Structures are given as structure tokens and as C-alpha cells.
Amino acid sequence: MISAADALDACREVRRPQELSSCTVRIDADFTPDQPLKVLDSCRRSLLPVEFANCTIGIENHILMDVDTAMATCLDASDRVRDVFPTFIPTDR
């Protein structure tokens, strides 16, 4: 369980406190992790907490990995999608 003091401290450190709470509650409700403070901290570190929760839940459901690994994967900025959209820049420029 996350104490009120821990939740308040985390909310003070983010730009989107409501998204932080949504992220933490969604991940906690779907997985009931052993370390809820780790979930709170991971949601706090994410720039987009709602998308982070979606990523974590999606990866865990489809790849069947543990919650800690899914959260670490979603926070890892080195795995970027490249060349998703075609370029419309003419090649002669």
C-alpha cells in the first residue's frame, strides 16, 4: 500500500499529478505488484504516465513478462520506432 505522504511527494514532483495517479492505479489494479512504491516511482519518472501504463499493461499481457521488466522496458528510451512514416521530401533536394 502506498502511504498518503509518498503519494503527495510524488504528485509534487510531476507536471501531471492526475495522470500519475491514473497510471499507478491502473498498473496496481491489473497486476497487484509486490512493490507498489516501485510502480509509483516508475509512473513518476515517465513523461507521459497514461501512455506508460498502457505500454506496461500491453507488454505484460502480450509477451507474458513480469511487471518490473515490463515497466523497465517501457521506460527505456533506447528502443525507438524508426521509419514508421514515409518521407515526402523530394530526393533531388
Coordinates of C-alpha atoms in Angstrom, one line a residue:
M1 CA 0.0 0.0 0.0
I2 CA 1.2 3.5 -0.8
S3 CA 1.1 6.0 2.0
A4 CA -0.5 9.4 1.6
A5 CA 2.8 11.0 2.3
D6 CA 4.5 9.0 -0.5
A7 CA 1.7 9.8 -2.9
L8 CA 1.8 13.5 -2.1
D9 CA 5.6 13.7 -2.5
A10 CA 5.3 12.0 -5.9
C11 CA 2.5 14.3 -7.0
R12 CA 4.6 17.4 -6.1
E13 CA 7.4 16.2 -8.4
V14 CA 5.3 15.8 -11.6
R15 CA 3.6 18.0 -14.1
R16 CA 0.6 15.7 -14.4
P17 CA -0.4 14.5 -10.9
Q18 CA -3.8 13.2 -12.1
E19 CA -2.1 11.1 -14.8
L20 CA 0.4 9.9 -12.2
S21 CA -2.4 8.6 -10.0
S22 CA -4.2 7.0 -13.0
C23 CA -1.0 5.3 -14.1
T24 CA -0.3 4.0 -10.6
V25 CA -3.9 2.8 -10.0
R26 CA -4.2 1.0 -13.4
I27 CA -0.9 -0.9 -13.1
D28 CA -1.6 -1.8 -9.5
A29 CA -5.2 -2.9 -10.3
D30 CA -4.1 -5.1 -13.2
F31 CA -1.1 -6.8 -11.6
T32 CA -1.1 -6.1 -7.8
P33 CA 2.7 -5.9 -7.8
D34 CA 4.8 -6.7 -4.7
Q35 CA 6.3 -3.3 -4.6
P36 CA 3.6 -0.5 -5.1
L37 CA 6.2 2.2 -4.4
K38 CA 8.2 0.9 -7.4
V39 CA 5.1 1.3 -9.6
L40 CA 4.6 4.9 -8.2
D41 CA 8.2 5.7 -8.9
S42 CA 8.1 4.3 -12.5
C43 CA 4.9 6.3 -13.2
R44 CA 6.5 9.4 -11.7
R45 CA 9.6 9.0 -13.9
S46 CA 7.6 8.7 -17.1
L47 CA 6.9 11.9 -19.0
L48 CA 3.5 10.5 -20.2
P49 CA 2.2 8.4 -17.3
V50 CA -1.1 7.2 -19.1
E51 CA 0.9 6.0 -22.1
F52 CA 3.4 4.4 -19.8
A53 CA 0.6 2.5 -18.1
N54 CA -0.8 1.4 -21.5
C55 CA 2.6 0.2 -22.6
T56 CA 3.3 -1.7 -19.3
I57 CA -0.1 -3.4 -19.4
G58 CA 0.1 -4.2 -23.1
I59 CA 3.6 -5.7 -22.9
E60 CA 2.8 -7.7 -19.9
N61 CA -0.4 -9.1 -21.4
H62 CA 1.0 -10.0 -24.8
I63 CA 4.6 -11.0 -24.0
L64 CA 3.9 -12.5 -20.6
M65 CA 6.8 -10.9 -18.7
D66 CA 6.8 -9.8 -15.1
V67 CA 5.6 -6.3 -14.2
D68 CA 9.1 -5.0 -13.3
T69 CA 10.6 -6.0 -16.6
A70 CA 7.6 -4.5 -18.5
M71 CA 7.9 -1.2 -16.6
A72 CA 11.7 -1.1 -17.3
T73 CA 11.1 -1.8 -21.0
C74 CA 8.5 1.0 -21.3
L75 CA 10.8 3.5 -19.5
D76 CA 13.8 2.5 -21.7
A77 CA 14.3 5.3 -24.2
S78 CA 16.8 3.4 -26.3
D79 CA 14.2 1.3 -28.1
R80 CA 12.7 3.7 -30.6
V81 CA 10.5 3.0 -33.5
R82 CA 12.1 4.2 -36.7
D83 CA 10.9 4.8 -40.3
V84 CA 7.3 4.5 -39.5
F85 CA 6.1 7.2 -41.9
P86 CA 7.4 7.6 -45.4
T87 CA 9.3 10.7 -46.1
F88 CA 7.7 13.2 -48.5
I89 CA 10.9 15.1 -49.0
P90 CA 11.9 15.0 -52.7
T91 CA 15.1 13.1 -53.3
D92 CA 16.6 15.8 -55.6
R93 CA 16.9 18.3 -52.9

